[in-house]
Amino acid sequence: MNYDNIISEVNNGIATITINRPNKLNALNKATIQELHDAFKDADEDNGVKVIIVTGSGEKAFVAGADISEFADFSVAQGKELAAKGHELLFDFVANLSTPVIAAVNGFALGGGLELAMAAHFRIASSNAKMGLPEVSLGVIPGYGGTQRLPQLVGKGRAMEMIMTAGMIDAQTALSYGLVNHVTAQEELMDLAESLAAKIIKNSSVAISAAIAAVNANYEDGVNGFEQEIQKFGEAFGTEDFNEGTTAFLEKRKAEFPGK
Ligand code: COA
């Protein structure tokens, strides 16, 4: 599909979705959020896609936030709608995809940009990356999951400091906080993302989807994650992937998962 604000391509089971508004530091306007929704949905529904990588175009930014020019004159009701729609189309949508999503943070990830990276299942960053939630400097608060996902990832105290100071942390600090899993040179970022994706692709996609759902259950109000895990664990025994995985192990060969 052709997009105006993003590039989406599939190679070797990996869908790479690149936010492509470098002149606006890849800020998320309404059209970009809709296109991202469509691209993530297509990739998730494509049986040939086993991993999705999301990144930003250019050398400066992953995403420098929601597009401030679009919401500067919003009312209370419009503000609420903006956040709710964002969750529905992109942030909760990505977090709950059954296909693994890796965020390759190649520069500034601010506000909605960091929130998009945090909605991904895990993050890696280039050494020039800078991350922060600067919303309170604009008189607003993070509205795309930042107040929830940042404390989950880095702990309440660090999240409070980042949110209250509206400051940026560098890639090494993000690594030490556990906000990103790896830091590498910018020119090696996509190679690293692809090598992690290649490791994921070797495993059962059905089991990975079940594991994502079970891990996410820990963060849902009123859901017992352990119960979800028991349920998903049991269901795995009924899959062709389980049959292949265990048979291959016993036959001392590599598994060829059918993804069913
Ligand atoms: N929304 C809309 N436009 C944005 C944007 C955003 N979140 N972030 C950057 N841009 C635009 C700038 O307006 C500028 O556009 P212009 O050339 O038409 O004037 C362009 O992207 C380049 O940004 P600029 O500010 O000139 O780059 P810089 O290197 O001086 O500063 C940042 C980089 C990231 C520090 C700065 O752009 C910034 O603070 N952006 C806003 C971050 C933010 O508050 N995000 C949270 C939003 S809720």
Coordinates of C-alpha atoms and ligand atoms in Angstrom, one line a residue:
M1 CA 0.0 0.0 0.0
N2 CA 1.1 3.6 -0.7
Y3 CA 1.3 6.0 2.2
D4 CA 2.1 9.7 2.4
N5 CA 3.7 9.8 5.9
I6 CA 5.2 6.4 6.4
I7 CA 7.0 3.7 4.4
S8 CA 6.1 0.1 5.0
E9 CA 8.0 -2.8 3.5
V10 CA 8.3 -6.5 4.0
N11 CA 11.5 -8.5 3.6
N12 CA 12.3 -12.0 4.9
G13 CA 9.3 -12.1 7.3
I14 CA 10.1 -8.7 8.7
A15 CA 7.8 -5.7 8.2
T16 CA 9.6 -2.4 8.6
I17 CA 7.4 0.6 9.2
T18 CA 9.3 3.9 8.9
I19 CA 7.7 7.1 10.0
N20 CA 8.7 9.5 7.2
R21 CA 8.2 13.2 8.0
P22 CA 11.8 14.0 8.6
N23 CA 11.2 17.8 8.1
K24 CA 8.8 17.7 11.1
L25 CA 11.1 15.3 13.0
N26 CA 8.5 12.6 12.3
A27 CA 5.9 14.2 14.5
L28 CA 2.7 12.2 14.7
N29 CA -0.1 14.1 13.0
K30 CA -3.6 12.6 12.6
A31 CA -2.9 11.3 9.1
T32 CA 0.3 9.6 10.3
I33 CA -1.5 7.9 13.1
Q34 CA -4.1 6.6 10.8
E35 CA -1.5 5.3 8.3
L36 CA 0.5 3.7 11.1
H37 CA -2.7 1.9 12.2
D38 CA -3.3 0.6 8.7
A39 CA 0.3 -0.5 8.2
F40 CA 0.4 -2.3 11.6
K41 CA -2.9 -3.9 11.0
D42 CA -1.8 -5.1 7.5
A43 CA 1.5 -6.5 8.8
D44 CA -0.3 -8.3 11.7
E45 CA -2.8 -9.9 9.4
D46 CA -0.1 -11.0 6.9
N47 CA 0.9 -14.6 7.7
G48 CA 4.3 -14.0 6.0
V49 CA 5.1 -11.3 8.6
K50 CA 6.7 -12.7 11.8
V51 CA 8.2 -9.5 13.3
I52 CA 7.4 -5.8 12.9
I53 CA 10.2 -3.1 13.3
V54 CA 9.1 0.5 13.7
T55 CA 11.6 3.3 13.2
G56 CA 11.9 6.9 12.1
S57 CA 13.4 8.3 8.9
G58 CA 16.4 10.5 8.9
E59 CA 19.3 10.6 11.4
K60 CA 17.7 13.0 13.9
A61 CA 14.4 11.7 15.1
F62 CA 12.4 8.5 15.8
V63 CA 9.4 10.7 16.5
A64 CA 9.5 14.1 18.2
G65 CA 6.0 13.7 19.6
A66 CA 2.4 14.3 18.7
D67 CA 2.1 17.1 16.2
I68 CA 1.7 20.2 18.4
S69 CA 0.4 22.3 15.6
E70 CA -2.7 20.1 15.3
F71 CA -3.9 20.3 18.9
A72 CA -2.8 23.7 20.1
D73 CA -6.4 25.1 20.0
F74 CA -8.2 21.9 21.1
S75 CA -11.1 22.0 23.7
V76 CA -11.3 19.7 26.7
A77 CA -13.6 17.3 24.8
Q78 CA -11.3 17.3 21.8
G79 CA -8.3 16.6 24.0
K80 CA -10.0 13.6 25.5
E81 CA -11.0 12.4 22.1
L82 CA -7.4 12.8 20.8
A83 CA -6.0 10.6 23.5
A84 CA -8.8 8.0 23.3
K85 CA -8.5 7.7 19.5
G86 CA -4.8 7.5 19.7
H87 CA -5.0 4.5 22.0
E88 CA -7.5 2.8 19.9
L89 CA -5.7 3.3 16.6
L90 CA -2.1 3.1 17.6
F91 CA -0.8 2.8 21.1
D92 CA -3.0 0.1 22.7
F93 CA -3.4 -1.3 19.3
V94 CA 0.4 -1.9 18.9
A95 CA 0.9 -3.1 22.5
N96 CA -1.8 -5.8 22.0
L97 CA -0.7 -7.0 18.5
S98 CA -0.1 -10.7 18.3
T99 CA 3.0 -10.0 16.0
P100 CA 6.1 -8.9 18.0
V101 CA 6.9 -5.3 17.5
I102 CA 10.5 -3.9 18.0
A103 CA 11.0 -0.1 18.2
A104 CA 14.3 0.9 16.7
V105 CA 14.8 4.3 18.3
N106 CA 17.1 6.2 15.9
G107 CA 17.0 9.7 17.5
F108 CA 14.6 11.9 19.5
A109 CA 11.7 9.9 21.0
L110 CA 9.7 12.5 22.8
G111 CA 6.1 12.6 24.0
G112 CA 4.1 10.5 21.6
G113 CA 7.3 9.2 20.1
L114 CA 8.5 7.7 23.4
E115 CA 4.9 6.5 24.0
L116 CA 5.0 4.7 20.6
A117 CA 8.3 3.1 21.4
M118 CA 6.9 2.1 24.8
A119 CA 3.8 0.5 23.2
A120 CA 6.2 -1.7 21.2
H121 CA 7.1 -5.0 22.8
F122 CA 10.7 -3.9 23.3
R123 CA 13.1 -1.2 22.3
I124 CA 16.6 -0.8 21.1
A125 CA 18.3 2.6 20.5
S126 CA 21.1 4.3 18.6
S127 CA 23.7 6.0 20.7
N128 CA 22.5 9.5 19.7
A129 CA 18.9 8.8 20.8
K130 CA 17.2 11.0 23.4
M131 CA 14.1 10.1 25.2
G132 CA 11.6 12.1 27.3
L133 CA 8.0 13.0 28.0
P134 CA 8.1 16.9 27.7
E135 CA 4.3 17.3 27.9
V136 CA 4.2 19.3 31.2
S137 CA 6.4 21.9 29.5
L138 CA 3.5 22.5 27.2
G139 CA 0.9 22.5 30.0
V140 CA -0.5 19.1 29.2
I141 CA 0.3 15.5 30.4
P142 CA 1.3 12.5 28.4
G143 CA -1.9 11.2 26.8
Y144 CA -0.8 8.2 24.8
G145 CA 0.0 5.9 27.7
G146 CA 3.2 7.6 29.0
T147 CA 1.9 7.9 32.6
Q148 CA 1.2 4.2 32.7
R149 CA 3.9 2.5 30.5
L150 CA 6.9 4.6 31.7
P151 CA 6.5 3.7 35.4
Q152 CA 6.0 0.0 34.3
L153 CA 9.3 0.1 32.4
V154 CA 11.6 2.3 34.6
G155 CA 9.9 2.4 38.0
K156 CA 7.7 5.0 39.5
G157 CA 10.4 7.4 40.9
R158 CA 12.4 7.6 37.6
A159 CA 9.1 8.0 35.6
M160 CA 8.0 10.8 38.0
E161 CA 11.3 12.6 37.6
M162 CA 11.2 12.3 33.8
I163 CA 7.6 13.5 33.6
M164 CA 7.9 16.3 36.1
T165 CA 11.2 17.7 34.8
A166 CA 10.1 17.3 31.1
G167 CA 13.8 16.5 30.5
M168 CA 15.5 14.1 28.1
I169 CA 17.6 11.1 28.9
D170 CA 20.3 9.9 26.6
A171 CA 20.6 6.4 25.2
Q172 CA 23.0 5.1 27.9
T173 CA 20.8 6.3 30.7
A174 CA 17.8 4.7 29.0
L175 CA 19.8 1.5 28.8
S176 CA 20.6 1.7 32.5
Y177 CA 16.9 2.3 33.3
G178 CA 15.8 -0.7 31.3
L179 CA 13.8 1.5 28.9
V180 CA 15.8 0.1 26.0
N181 CA 17.4 -3.3 25.8
H182 CA 20.4 -2.5 23.6
V183 CA 22.3 0.6 22.4
T184 CA 24.4 0.6 19.2
A185 CA 25.9 3.0 16.7
Q186 CA 23.2 4.6 14.5
E187 CA 24.4 2.9 11.3
E188 CA 24.1 -0.5 13.0
L189 CA 20.7 0.0 14.5
M190 CA 18.6 -1.6 11.8
D191 CA 21.1 -4.6 11.5
L192 CA 20.7 -5.1 15.2
A193 CA 16.9 -4.9 15.0
E194 CA 16.9 -7.4 12.1
S195 CA 19.3 -9.8 13.9
L196 CA 17.0 -9.8 16.9
A197 CA 14.0 -10.3 14.5
A198 CA 15.8 -13.3 12.9
K199 CA 16.2 -14.9 16.3
I200 CA 12.5 -14.4 17.0
I201 CA 11.5 -15.8 13.6
K202 CA 13.1 -19.1 14.4
N203 CA 10.6 -19.7 17.1
S204 CA 6.9 -20.6 17.1
S205 CA 4.9 -17.6 16.1
V206 CA 1.8 -19.1 17.7
A207 CA 3.6 -19.5 21.0
I208 CA 5.0 -16.0 20.8
S209 CA 1.5 -14.5 20.2
A210 CA 0.3 -16.4 23.3
A211 CA 3.3 -15.2 25.3
I212 CA 2.6 -11.6 24.4
A213 CA -1.0 -11.9 25.5
A214 CA 0.1 -13.6 28.8
V215 CA 2.7 -10.9 29.6
N216 CA 0.3 -8.1 28.7
A217 CA -2.3 -9.7 31.0
N218 CA -0.1 -8.7 34.0
Y219 CA -0.9 -5.0 33.2
E220 CA -4.6 -5.3 32.8
D221 CA -6.9 -4.3 35.6
G222 CA -9.0 -7.1 36.9
V223 CA -7.2 -9.8 34.9
N224 CA -5.2 -12.5 36.7
G225 CA -2.1 -12.9 34.6
F226 CA -1.3 -16.3 36.1
E227 CA -4.7 -17.6 35.1
Q228 CA -4.1 -16.2 31.6
E229 CA -0.7 -18.0 31.5
I230 CA -2.3 -21.3 32.5
Q231 CA -4.9 -20.9 29.8
K232 CA -2.4 -20.0 27.1
F233 CA 0.0 -22.7 28.2
G234 CA -2.7 -25.3 28.0
E235 CA -3.8 -24.1 24.6
A236 CA -0.3 -24.4 23.2
F237 CA -0.5 -28.2 23.6
G238 CA -3.2 -28.2 20.9
T239 CA -1.1 -26.4 18.3
E240 CA 0.8 -27.9 15.3
D241 CA 3.8 -25.8 16.4
F242 CA 4.0 -27.6 19.7
N243 CA 3.8 -30.9 18.0
E244 CA 6.6 -29.9 15.6
G245 CA 8.7 -28.2 18.3
T246 CA 8.7 -31.2 20.7
T247 CA 9.1 -33.8 17.9
A248 CA 12.0 -31.9 16.4
F249 CA 13.7 -31.7 19.8
L250 CA 13.3 -35.5 20.3
E251 CA 14.5 -36.2 16.8
K252 CA 17.5 -33.9 17.4
R253 CA 16.7 -31.7 14.4
K254 CA 15.8 -28.0 14.0
A255 CA 12.1 -27.3 14.2
E256 CA 10.3 -26.1 11.1
F257 CA 7.3 -24.4 12.6
P258 CA 4.1 -24.2 10.5
G259 CA 2.9 -21.2 12.5
K260 CA -0.4 -23.0 13.4
Ligands
COA1 N1 5.1 18.8 16.6 C1 5.1 19.5 15.4 N2 6.2 19.9 14.8 C2 7.4 19.5 15.4 C3 7.4 18.8 16.5 C4 6.2 18.4 17.1 N3 6.2 17.6 18.2 N4 8.7 18.5 16.9 C5 9.4 19.2 15.9 N5 8.6 19.8 15.0 C6 9.0 20.5 13.8 C7 9.5 21.9 14.2 O1 8.4 22.8 14.4 C8 10.3 22.3 13.0 O2 9.4 22.6 11.9 P1 9.7 23.9 11.0 O3 11.1 23.7 10.4 O4 8.6 23.9 10.0 O5 9.7 25.1 11.9 C9 11.0 21.0 12.6 O6 10.1 19.9 13.2 C10 12.4 20.8 13.1 O7 12.3 21.0 14.6 P2 13.3 22.0 15.3 O8 12.6 22.4 16.6 O9 13.7 23.1 14.4 O10 14.6 21.1 15.6 P3 15.6 21.3 16.8 O11 16.8 20.4 16.4 O12 15.9 22.8 17.0 O13 14.9 20.8 18.1 C11 13.6 19.2 19.4 C12 14.6 19.4 18.2 C13 13.1 17.8 19.3 C14 14.3 19.5 20.7 C15 12.4 20.2 19.2 O14 11.9 20.0 17.9 C16 11.2 20.0 20.1 O15 11.3 20.3 21.3 N6 10.1 19.4 19.6 C17 8.9 19.2 20.4 C18 9.0 18.1 21.3 C19 7.8 17.9 22.2 O16 7.5 18.7 23.0 N7 7.1 16.8 22.0 C20 5.9 16.4 22.7 C21 4.7 16.8 22.1 S1 3.3 16.4 23.1

